[in-house]
Amino acid sequence: MTKLKRIFIYVFLSASAIVSIFPFLWMITSTTNRSIDITKGKLLPGKYLFENLDKAFNDVDILPSLINSAKISILTTLLAMLIASLAGYGFEIFKSKAKDVVFSILLLSMMIPFAALMVPLYRMFGTISQTVPFIGIDTISSVILPTVTTAFLIFFFRQSTKMFPKDMLEAGRIDGLNELGVFFRIYMPTMKTTYAAAAIITFMSSWNNYLWPLVVLQSPEKRTIPLLISNMGSSYAPDYGVIMTVILIATLPTAIVFFLMQKHFVAGMTGSVK
């Protein structure tokens, strides 16, 4: 590789990194400025960070929305890990003539856009709410249940299970474990990297989910953080400093989860089993 070519690659990569990082840096600096400074295009840090934080927690009251998003995301992630891993394990380990047909239909469901399912889902939860109110419209359950697992997660766990050493399962069965015992005591601890990767994907997707909560959640006290940010941005005179502060606070949980589980995420995405 010639020196000129190497310089060109470094310049290109540096420019790409700056373009990728700039929106995040602009968001951070915007949290320290007033709305008028942001609209003028000020890029340097200001001195209004604590004022914006005070408005975010007192005027906007961000805490209830953070708690709602945390409840939904954590419960969705836990249930999705259990259900999707059980399904992926079953599709790969157990033999059946109809298994591949069912799995193919499951994969075909990935082609259906969620927007096409919203009206049937809304009507279904509206009907359920007449008999089971805590699962119906305007409940946390109505947000969690449709997103508790996806065809992608089941596919992801099945593909990872292909690399699982089947001898360990047979050893557990010989030692007297039933199938659930084999799953919980052998499979789950061994597949921790796969679980970590799936947990990050599910948590981030649930935390940032906007469309379905917008449709099904009707009470202001039950809105999630994306709904709160959308509501702030649609006001008559939006305070962009406070909006950027709320966005930064909303970004922190997903960033923390990702960086804490980054190594497991990379290993899980590459399909390694330890």
PDB file of C-alpha atoms in Angstrom:
ATOM      1  CA  MET A   1       0.000   0.000   0.000  1.00  0.00           C
ATOM      2  CA  THR A   2       1.437   3.347  -1.054  1.00  0.00           C
ATOM      3  CA  LYS A   3       1.793   6.241   1.375  1.00  0.00           C
ATOM      4  CA  LEU A   4      -0.707   8.367  -0.585  1.00  0.00           C
ATOM      5  CA  LYS A   5      -3.300   5.599  -0.501  1.00  0.00           C
ATOM      6  CA  ARG A   6      -2.819   5.126   3.252  1.00  0.00           C
ATOM      7  CA  ILE A   7      -3.278   8.863   3.849  1.00  0.00           C
ATOM      8  CA  PHE A   8      -6.468   8.826   1.783  1.00  0.00           C
ATOM      9  CA  ILE A   9      -7.866   5.911   3.833  1.00  0.00           C
ATOM     10  CA  TYR A  10      -7.059   7.627   7.139  1.00  0.00           C
ATOM     11  CA  VAL A  11      -8.647  10.891   5.975  1.00  0.00           C
ATOM     12  CA  PHE A  12     -11.761   9.063   4.780  1.00  0.00           C
ATOM     13  CA  LEU A  13     -12.115   7.077   8.033  1.00  0.00           C
ATOM     14  CA  SER A  14     -11.544  10.194  10.136  1.00  0.00           C
ATOM     15  CA  ALA A  15     -14.188  12.116   8.203  1.00  0.00           C
ATOM     16  CA  SER A  16     -16.631   9.208   8.545  1.00  0.00           C
ATOM     17  CA  ALA A  17     -16.009   9.065  12.306  1.00  0.00           C
ATOM     18  CA  ILE A  18     -16.608  12.810  12.670  1.00  0.00           C
ATOM     19  CA  VAL A  19     -19.852  12.614  10.687  1.00  0.00           C
ATOM     20  CA  SER A  20     -21.032   9.699  12.841  1.00  0.00           C
ATOM     21  CA  ILE A  21     -20.102  11.263  16.189  1.00  0.00           C
ATOM     22  CA  PHE A  22     -21.158  14.854  15.415  1.00  0.00           C
ATOM     23  CA  PRO A  23     -24.936  14.408  16.116  1.00  0.00           C
ATOM     24  CA  PHE A  24     -24.170  12.914  19.534  1.00  0.00           C
ATOM     25  CA  LEU A  25     -21.688  15.690  20.386  1.00  0.00           C
ATOM     26  CA  TRP A  26     -24.178  18.321  19.197  1.00  0.00           C
ATOM     27  CA  MET A  27     -26.849  16.770  21.419  1.00  0.00           C
ATOM     28  CA  ILE A  28     -24.521  16.972  24.452  1.00  0.00           C
ATOM     29  CA  THR A  29     -23.572  20.596  23.825  1.00  0.00           C
ATOM     30  CA  SER A  30     -27.219  21.493  23.197  1.00  0.00           C
ATOM     31  CA  THR A  31     -28.134  20.365  26.709  1.00  0.00           C
ATOM     32  CA  THR A  32     -25.966  23.235  28.024  1.00  0.00           C
ATOM     33  CA  ASN A  33     -27.566  25.927  25.853  1.00  0.00           C
ATOM     34  CA  ARG A  34     -30.860  27.802  25.668  1.00  0.00           C
ATOM     35  CA  SER A  35     -33.395  27.172  22.937  1.00  0.00           C
ATOM     36  CA  ILE A  36     -32.521  30.440  21.169  1.00  0.00           C
ATOM     37  CA  ASP A  37     -28.811  29.491  21.098  1.00  0.00           C
ATOM     38  CA  ILE A  38     -29.610  26.114  19.547  1.00  0.00           C
ATOM     39  CA  THR A  39     -31.810  27.620  16.835  1.00  0.00           C
ATOM     40  CA  LYS A  40     -28.964  30.014  15.990  1.00  0.00           C
ATOM     41  CA  GLY A  41     -26.679  27.017  15.455  1.00  0.00           C
ATOM     42  CA  LYS A  42     -24.378  27.470  18.445  1.00  0.00           C
ATOM     43  CA  LEU A  43     -21.973  24.522  18.703  1.00  0.00           C
ATOM     44  CA  LEU A  44     -19.991  25.510  21.801  1.00  0.00           C
ATOM     45  CA  PRO A  45     -21.033  24.468  25.333  1.00  0.00           C
ATOM     46  CA  GLY A  46     -23.074  26.950  27.344  1.00  0.00           C
ATOM     47  CA  LYS A  47     -23.879  27.404  31.033  1.00  0.00           C
ATOM     48  CA  TYR A  48     -27.534  26.361  31.189  1.00  0.00           C
ATOM     49  CA  LEU A  49     -27.152  22.616  31.861  1.00  0.00           C
ATOM     50  CA  PHE A  50     -28.528  22.695  35.411  1.00  0.00           C
ATOM     51  CA  GLU A  51     -31.359  24.982  34.365  1.00  0.00           C
ATOM     52  CA  ASN A  52     -32.350  22.528  31.626  1.00  0.00           C
ATOM     53  CA  LEU A  53     -32.084  19.596  34.055  1.00  0.00           C
ATOM     54  CA  ASP A  54     -34.301  21.407  36.542  1.00  0.00           C
ATOM     55  CA  LYS A  55     -36.947  22.004  33.868  1.00  0.00           C
ATOM     56  CA  ALA A  56     -36.710  18.384  32.681  1.00  0.00           C
ATOM     57  CA  PHE A  57     -37.391  16.938  36.140  1.00  0.00           C
ATOM     58  CA  ASN A  58     -39.805  19.583  37.433  1.00  0.00           C
ATOM     59  CA  ASP A  59     -41.624  21.267  34.547  1.00  0.00           C
ATOM     60  CA  VAL A  60     -41.669  18.312  32.145  1.00  0.00           C
ATOM     61  CA  ASP A  61     -41.690  15.653  34.904  1.00  0.00           C
ATOM     62  CA  ILE A  62     -39.544  13.123  33.040  1.00  0.00           C
ATOM     63  CA  LEU A  63     -39.318  10.607  35.910  1.00  0.00           C
ATOM     64  CA  PRO A  64     -42.732   8.860  35.446  1.00  0.00           C
ATOM     65  CA  SER A  65     -42.030   8.347  31.727  1.00  0.00           C
ATOM     66  CA  LEU A  66     -38.591   6.903  32.515  1.00  0.00           C
ATOM     67  CA  ILE A  67     -40.157   4.497  35.018  1.00  0.00           C
ATOM     68  CA  ASN A  68     -42.829   3.425  32.507  1.00  0.00           C
ATOM     69  CA  SER A  69     -40.220   2.815  29.808  1.00  0.00           C
ATOM     70  CA  ALA A  70     -38.024   0.888  32.260  1.00  0.00           C
ATOM     71  CA  LYS A  71     -40.913  -1.356  33.349  1.00  0.00           C
ATOM     72  CA  ILE A  72     -41.938  -2.117  29.787  1.00  0.00           C
ATOM     73  CA  SER A  73     -38.386  -2.681  28.506  1.00  0.00           C
ATOM     74  CA  ILE A  74     -37.242  -4.888  31.389  1.00  0.00           C
ATOM     75  CA  LEU A  75     -40.364  -7.055  31.410  1.00  0.00           C
ATOM     76  CA  THR A  76     -40.343  -7.351  27.614  1.00  0.00           C
ATOM     77  CA  THR A  77     -36.673  -8.355  27.616  1.00  0.00           C
ATOM     78  CA  LEU A  78     -37.067 -10.992  30.340  1.00  0.00           C
ATOM     79  CA  LEU A  79     -40.147 -12.567  28.770  1.00  0.00           C
ATOM     80  CA  ALA A  80     -38.676 -12.419  25.265  1.00  0.00           C
ATOM     81  CA  MET A  81     -35.485 -14.152  26.374  1.00  0.00           C
ATOM     82  CA  LEU A  82     -37.464 -16.990  27.950  1.00  0.00           C
ATOM     83  CA  ILE A  83     -40.036 -17.497  25.196  1.00  0.00           C
ATOM     84  CA  ALA A  84     -37.744 -16.990  22.184  1.00  0.00           C
ATOM     85  CA  SER A  85     -34.986 -19.216  23.585  1.00  0.00           C
ATOM     86  CA  LEU A  86     -37.474 -21.979  24.407  1.00  0.00           C
ATOM     87  CA  ALA A  87     -38.868 -21.757  20.877  1.00  0.00           C
ATOM     88  CA  GLY A  88     -35.428 -21.677  19.246  1.00  0.00           C
ATOM     89  CA  TYR A  89     -34.282 -24.590  21.404  1.00  0.00           C
ATOM     90  CA  GLY A  90     -37.365 -26.616  20.508  1.00  0.00           C
ATOM     91  CA  PHE A  91     -37.105 -25.935  16.775  1.00  0.00           C
ATOM     92  CA  GLU A  92     -33.487 -27.108  16.691  1.00  0.00           C
ATOM     93  CA  ILE A  93     -33.378 -29.961  19.226  1.00  0.00           C
ATOM     94  CA  PHE A  94     -36.653 -31.797  18.685  1.00  0.00           C
ATOM     95  CA  LYS A  95     -37.407 -33.665  15.473  1.00  0.00           C
ATOM     96  CA  SER A  96     -40.739 -33.295  13.703  1.00  0.00           C
ATOM     97  CA  LYS A  97     -41.982 -33.535  10.129  1.00  0.00           C
ATOM     98  CA  ALA A  98     -43.959 -30.312  10.429  1.00  0.00           C
ATOM     99  CA  LYS A  99     -41.186 -28.394  12.200  1.00  0.00           C
ATOM    100  CA  ASP A 100     -39.606 -26.876   9.101  1.00  0.00           C
ATOM    101  CA  VAL A 101     -42.989 -25.927   7.655  1.00  0.00           C
ATOM    102  CA  VAL A 102     -43.974 -24.099  10.858  1.00  0.00           C
ATOM    103  CA  PHE A 103     -40.590 -22.400  11.017  1.00  0.00           C
ATOM    104  CA  SER A 104     -40.879 -21.267   7.382  1.00  0.00           C
ATOM    105  CA  ILE A 105     -44.300 -19.755   8.105  1.00  0.00           C
ATOM    106  CA  LEU A 106     -42.790 -18.041  11.139  1.00  0.00           C
ATOM    107  CA  LEU A 107     -40.045 -16.515   8.990  1.00  0.00           C
ATOM    108  CA  LEU A 108     -42.595 -15.381   6.411  1.00  0.00           C
ATOM    109  CA  SER A 109     -44.315 -13.404   9.152  1.00  0.00           C
ATOM    110  CA  MET A 110     -41.235 -11.175   9.265  1.00  0.00           C
ATOM    111  CA  MET A 111     -42.291  -9.773   5.880  1.00  0.00           C
ATOM    112  CA  ILE A 112     -45.530  -8.339   7.297  1.00  0.00           C
ATOM    113  CA  PRO A 113     -45.008  -4.694   8.351  1.00  0.00           C
ATOM    114  CA  PHE A 114     -46.118  -3.896  11.875  1.00  0.00           C
ATOM    115  CA  ALA A 115     -48.291  -1.048  10.575  1.00  0.00           C
ATOM    116  CA  ALA A 116     -50.497  -3.663   8.896  1.00  0.00           C
ATOM    117  CA  LEU A 117     -51.032  -5.416  12.233  1.00  0.00           C
ATOM    118  CA  MET A 118     -51.885  -2.390  14.357  1.00  0.00           C
ATOM    119  CA  VAL A 119     -55.613  -2.246  13.592  1.00  0.00           C
ATOM    120  CA  PRO A 120     -56.240  -5.985  14.238  1.00  0.00           C
ATOM    121  CA  LEU A 121     -54.130  -5.800  17.412  1.00  0.00           C
ATOM    122  CA  TYR A 122     -55.961  -2.727  18.645  1.00  0.00           C
ATOM    123  CA  ARG A 123     -59.347  -4.365  18.052  1.00  0.00           C
ATOM    124  CA  MET A 124     -58.162  -7.537  19.762  1.00  0.00           C
ATOM    125  CA  PHE A 125     -56.994  -5.694  22.882  1.00  0.00           C
ATOM    126  CA  GLY A 126     -60.163  -3.615  22.825  1.00  0.00           C
ATOM    127  CA  THR A 127     -62.198  -6.823  22.945  1.00  0.00           C
ATOM    128  CA  ILE A 128     -59.997  -8.310  25.664  1.00  0.00           C
ATOM    129  CA  SER A 129     -60.324  -5.180  27.798  1.00  0.00           C
ATOM    130  CA  GLN A 130     -64.041  -5.864  28.178  1.00  0.00           C
ATOM    131  CA  THR A 131     -63.335  -9.059  30.116  1.00  0.00           C
ATOM    132  CA  VAL A 132     -59.719  -8.662  31.321  1.00  0.00           C
ATOM    133  CA  PRO A 133     -59.148  -4.933  31.989  1.00  0.00           C
ATOM    134  CA  PHE A 134     -55.487  -5.238  33.035  1.00  0.00           C
ATOM    135  CA  ILE A 135     -54.560  -6.631  29.583  1.00  0.00           C
ATOM    136  CA  GLY A 136     -56.694  -4.268  27.521  1.00  0.00           C
ATOM    137  CA  ILE A 137     -56.187  -0.841  25.971  1.00  0.00           C
ATOM    138  CA  ASP A 138     -54.165   1.743  27.936  1.00  0.00           C
ATOM    139  CA  THR A 139     -52.248  -0.790  30.019  1.00  0.00           C
ATOM    140  CA  ILE A 140     -48.588  -1.728  30.180  1.00  0.00           C
ATOM    141  CA  SER A 141     -49.540  -5.311  29.309  1.00  0.00           C
ATOM    142  CA  SER A 142     -50.962  -4.158  25.969  1.00  0.00           C
ATOM    143  CA  VAL A 143     -47.550  -2.710  25.077  1.00  0.00           C
ATOM    144  CA  ILE A 144     -45.536  -5.721  26.243  1.00  0.00           C
ATOM    145  CA  LEU A 145     -47.508  -8.678  24.867  1.00  0.00           C
ATOM    146  CA  PRO A 146     -47.321  -7.914  21.090  1.00  0.00           C
ATOM    147  CA  THR A 147     -43.563  -7.294  21.331  1.00  0.00           C
ATOM    148  CA  VAL A 148     -42.649  -9.967  23.863  1.00  0.00           C
ATOM    149  CA  THR A 149     -41.018 -12.051  21.153  1.00  0.00           C
ATOM    150  CA  THR A 150     -40.374 -11.862  17.428  1.00  0.00           C
ATOM    151  CA  ALA A 151     -39.658 -14.236  14.577  1.00  0.00           C
ATOM    152  CA  PHE A 152     -36.168 -12.739  14.376  1.00  0.00           C
ATOM    153  CA  LEU A 153     -35.362 -13.638  18.002  1.00  0.00           C
ATOM    154  CA  ILE A 154     -36.593 -17.208  17.540  1.00  0.00           C
ATOM    155  CA  PHE A 155     -34.509 -17.485  14.364  1.00  0.00           C
ATOM    156  CA  PHE A 156     -31.514 -15.991  16.185  1.00  0.00           C
ATOM    157  CA  PHE A 157     -31.723 -18.523  19.024  1.00  0.00           C
ATOM    158  CA  ARG A 158     -32.261 -21.440  16.664  1.00  0.00           C
ATOM    159  CA  GLN A 159     -29.205 -20.530  14.608  1.00  0.00           C
ATOM    160  CA  SER A 160     -27.105 -20.175  17.766  1.00  0.00           C
ATOM    161  CA  THR A 161     -28.394 -23.527  19.057  1.00  0.00           C
ATOM    162  CA  LYS A 162     -26.990 -25.202  15.920  1.00  0.00           C
ATOM    163  CA  MET A 163     -23.511 -24.596  17.393  1.00  0.00           C
ATOM    164  CA  PHE A 164     -24.491 -25.910  20.833  1.00  0.00           C
ATOM    165  CA  PRO A 165     -22.658 -29.172  21.751  1.00  0.00           C
ATOM    166  CA  LYS A 166     -25.454 -31.751  21.735  1.00  0.00           C
ATOM    167  CA  ASP A 167     -23.363 -34.150  23.840  1.00  0.00           C
ATOM    168  CA  MET A 168     -23.962 -31.891  26.844  1.00  0.00           C
ATOM    169  CA  LEU A 169     -27.707 -32.323  26.450  1.00  0.00           C
ATOM    170  CA  GLU A 170     -27.390 -36.097  26.262  1.00  0.00           C
ATOM    171  CA  ALA A 171     -25.159 -36.103  29.334  1.00  0.00           C
ATOM    172  CA  GLY A 172     -27.784 -34.133  31.268  1.00  0.00           C
ATOM    173  CA  ARG A 173     -30.538 -36.522  30.224  1.00  0.00           C
ATOM    174  CA  ILE A 174     -28.438 -39.523  31.241  1.00  0.00           C
ATOM    175  CA  ASP A 175     -27.888 -37.893  34.658  1.00  0.00           C
ATOM    176  CA  GLY A 176     -31.658 -37.832  35.154  1.00  0.00           C
ATOM    177  CA  LEU A 177     -32.607 -34.280  34.181  1.00  0.00           C
ATOM    178  CA  ASN A 178     -35.917 -33.774  32.451  1.00  0.00           C
ATOM    179  CA  GLU A 179     -36.101 -31.536  29.370  1.00  0.00           C
ATOM    180  CA  LEU A 180     -36.805 -28.359  31.348  1.00  0.00           C
ATOM    181  CA  GLY A 181     -33.938 -29.203  33.691  1.00  0.00           C
ATOM    182  CA  VAL A 182     -31.616 -29.639  30.709  1.00  0.00           C
ATOM    183  CA  PHE A 183     -32.780 -26.294  29.310  1.00  0.00           C
ATOM    184  CA  PHE A 184     -32.467 -24.257  32.508  1.00  0.00           C
ATOM    185  CA  ARG A 185     -29.388 -25.902  34.031  1.00  0.00           C
ATOM    186  CA  ILE A 186     -27.282 -26.673  30.952  1.00  0.00           C
ATOM    187  CA  TYR A 187     -28.503 -24.773  27.910  1.00  0.00           C
ATOM    188  CA  MET A 188     -29.108 -21.335  29.444  1.00  0.00           C
ATOM    189  CA  PRO A 189     -25.774 -21.000  31.331  1.00  0.00           C
ATOM    190  CA  THR A 190     -23.848 -22.180  28.277  1.00  0.00           C
ATOM    191  CA  MET A 191     -25.609 -19.794  25.874  1.00  0.00           C
ATOM    192  CA  LYS A 192     -25.078 -16.668  27.973  1.00  0.00           C
ATOM    193  CA  THR A 193     -23.412 -14.746  25.115  1.00  0.00           C
ATOM    194  CA  THR A 194     -26.406 -15.409  22.868  1.00  0.00           C
ATOM    195  CA  TYR A 195     -28.746 -14.271  25.626  1.00  0.00           C
ATOM    196  CA  ALA A 196     -26.680 -11.102  26.104  1.00  0.00           C
ATOM    197  CA  ALA A 197     -26.831 -10.207  22.404  1.00  0.00           C
ATOM    198  CA  ALA A 198     -30.576 -10.895  22.230  1.00  0.00           C
ATOM    199  CA  ALA A 199     -31.181  -8.936  25.452  1.00  0.00           C
ATOM    200  CA  ILE A 200     -29.418  -5.846  24.099  1.00  0.00           C
ATOM    201  CA  ILE A 201     -31.388  -5.967  20.837  1.00  0.00           C
ATOM    202  CA  THR A 202     -34.708  -6.485  22.635  1.00  0.00           C
ATOM    203  CA  PHE A 203     -34.106  -3.868  25.328  1.00  0.00           C
ATOM    204  CA  MET A 204     -33.062  -1.186  22.850  1.00  0.00           C
ATOM    205  CA  SER A 205     -35.981  -1.974  20.549  1.00  0.00           C
ATOM    206  CA  SER A 206     -38.477  -1.867  23.421  1.00  0.00           C
ATOM    207  CA  TRP A 207     -36.996   1.296  24.948  1.00  0.00           C
ATOM    208  CA  ASN A 208     -37.169   3.162  21.628  1.00  0.00           C
ATOM    209  CA  ASN A 209     -40.562   1.762  20.602  1.00  0.00           C
ATOM    210  CA  TYR A 210     -42.828   4.633  19.575  1.00  0.00           C
ATOM    211  CA  LEU A 211     -45.593   3.610  17.164  1.00  0.00           C
ATOM    212  CA  TRP A 212     -47.445   0.921  19.150  1.00  0.00           C
ATOM    213  CA  PRO A 213     -47.324   2.752  22.523  1.00  0.00           C
ATOM    214  CA  LEU A 214     -48.601   5.854  20.705  1.00  0.00           C
ATOM    215  CA  VAL A 215     -51.629   3.874  19.508  1.00  0.00           C
ATOM    216  CA  VAL A 216     -52.445   1.870  22.620  1.00  0.00           C
ATOM    217  CA  LEU A 217     -51.486   4.167  25.523  1.00  0.00           C
ATOM    218  CA  GLN A 218     -54.025   6.921  26.062  1.00  0.00           C
ATOM    219  CA  SER A 219     -53.385   8.234  29.587  1.00  0.00           C
ATOM    220  CA  PRO A 220     -50.657  10.919  29.958  1.00  0.00           C
ATOM    221  CA  GLU A 221     -49.375   9.287  33.161  1.00  0.00           C
ATOM    222  CA  LYS A 222     -48.670   6.031  31.278  1.00  0.00           C
ATOM    223  CA  ARG A 223     -46.718   7.466  28.351  1.00  0.00           C
ATOM    224  CA  THR A 224     -43.193   6.242  27.685  1.00  0.00           C
ATOM    225  CA  ILE A 225     -40.121   8.381  27.108  1.00  0.00           C
ATOM    226  CA  PRO A 226     -40.387   8.443  23.260  1.00  0.00           C
ATOM    227  CA  LEU A 227     -43.989   9.660  23.593  1.00  0.00           C
ATOM    228  CA  LEU A 228     -42.900  12.357  26.048  1.00  0.00           C
ATOM    229  CA  ILE A 229     -40.177  13.599  23.679  1.00  0.00           C
ATOM    230  CA  SER A 230     -42.611  13.628  20.760  1.00  0.00           C
ATOM    231  CA  ASN A 231     -45.125  15.583  22.816  1.00  0.00           C
ATOM    232  CA  MET A 232     -42.452  18.134  23.805  1.00  0.00           C
ATOM    233  CA  GLY A 233     -41.396  18.634  20.190  1.00  0.00           C
ATOM    234  CA  SER A 234     -44.961  19.223  18.988  1.00  0.00           C
ATOM    235  CA  SER A 235     -45.702  22.044  21.434  1.00  0.00           C
ATOM    236  CA  TYR A 236     -46.344  25.612  20.211  1.00  0.00           C
ATOM    237  CA  ALA A 237     -42.954  26.921  21.425  1.00  0.00           C
ATOM    238  CA  PRO A 238     -40.652  23.942  22.030  1.00  0.00           C
ATOM    239  CA  ASP A 239     -37.717  24.466  24.371  1.00  0.00           C
ATOM    240  CA  TYR A 240     -34.949  22.728  22.442  1.00  0.00           C
ATOM    241  CA  GLY A 241     -32.508  22.890  25.329  1.00  0.00           C
ATOM    242  CA  VAL A 242     -34.865  20.917  27.552  1.00  0.00           C
ATOM    243  CA  ILE A 243     -35.761  18.559  24.697  1.00  0.00           C
ATOM    244  CA  MET A 244     -32.087  17.756  24.098  1.00  0.00           C
ATOM    245  CA  THR A 245     -31.591  17.225  27.820  1.00  0.00           C
ATOM    246  CA  VAL A 246     -34.485  14.757  27.944  1.00  0.00           C
ATOM    247  CA  ILE A 247     -33.156  12.988  24.834  1.00  0.00           C
ATOM    248  CA  LEU A 248     -29.714  12.671  26.424  1.00  0.00           C
ATOM    249  CA  ILE A 249     -31.210  11.240  29.627  1.00  0.00           C
ATOM    250  CA  ALA A 250     -33.309   8.830  27.535  1.00  0.00           C
ATOM    251  CA  THR A 251     -30.193   7.700  25.648  1.00  0.00           C
ATOM    252  CA  LEU A 252     -28.192   6.837  28.770  1.00  0.00           C
ATOM    253  CA  PRO A 253     -29.951   3.540  29.731  1.00  0.00           C
ATOM    254  CA  THR A 254     -29.467   1.956  26.299  1.00  0.00           C
ATOM    255  CA  ALA A 255     -25.867   3.194  26.133  1.00  0.00           C
ATOM    256  CA  ILE A 256     -25.103   1.791  29.595  1.00  0.00           C
ATOM    257  CA  VAL A 257     -26.684  -1.583  28.765  1.00  0.00           C
ATOM    258  CA  PHE A 258     -24.733  -1.819  25.515  1.00  0.00           C
ATOM    259  CA  PHE A 259     -21.331  -0.891  26.954  1.00  0.00           C
ATOM    260  CA  LEU A 260     -21.733  -3.194  29.968  1.00  0.00           C
ATOM    261  CA  MET A 261     -22.587  -6.154  27.729  1.00  0.00           C
ATOM    262  CA  GLN A 262     -20.511  -5.221  24.680  1.00  0.00           C
ATOM    263  CA  LYS A 263     -18.123  -8.189  24.839  1.00  0.00           C
ATOM    264  CA  HIS A 264     -20.967 -10.668  25.264  1.00  0.00           C
ATOM    265  CA  PHE A 265     -22.869  -8.947  22.465  1.00  0.00           C
ATOM    266  CA  VAL A 266     -20.012  -9.359  19.973  1.00  0.00           C
ATOM    267  CA  ALA A 267     -19.509 -12.987  20.998  1.00  0.00           C
ATOM    268  CA  GLY A 268     -23.230 -13.695  20.774  1.00  0.00           C
ATOM    269  CA  MET A 269     -23.572 -12.133  17.315  1.00  0.00           C
ATOM    270  CA  THR A 270     -20.682 -14.252  16.017  1.00  0.00           C
ATOM    271  CA  GLY A 271     -22.406 -17.363  17.356  1.00  0.00           C
ATOM    272  CA  SER A 272     -19.757 -18.441  19.839  1.00  0.00           C
ATOM    273  CA  VAL A 273     -20.695 -20.811  22.659  1.00  0.00           C
ATOM    274  CA  LYS A 274     -18.688 -20.840  25.869  1.00  0.00           C
TER     275      LYS A 274
END
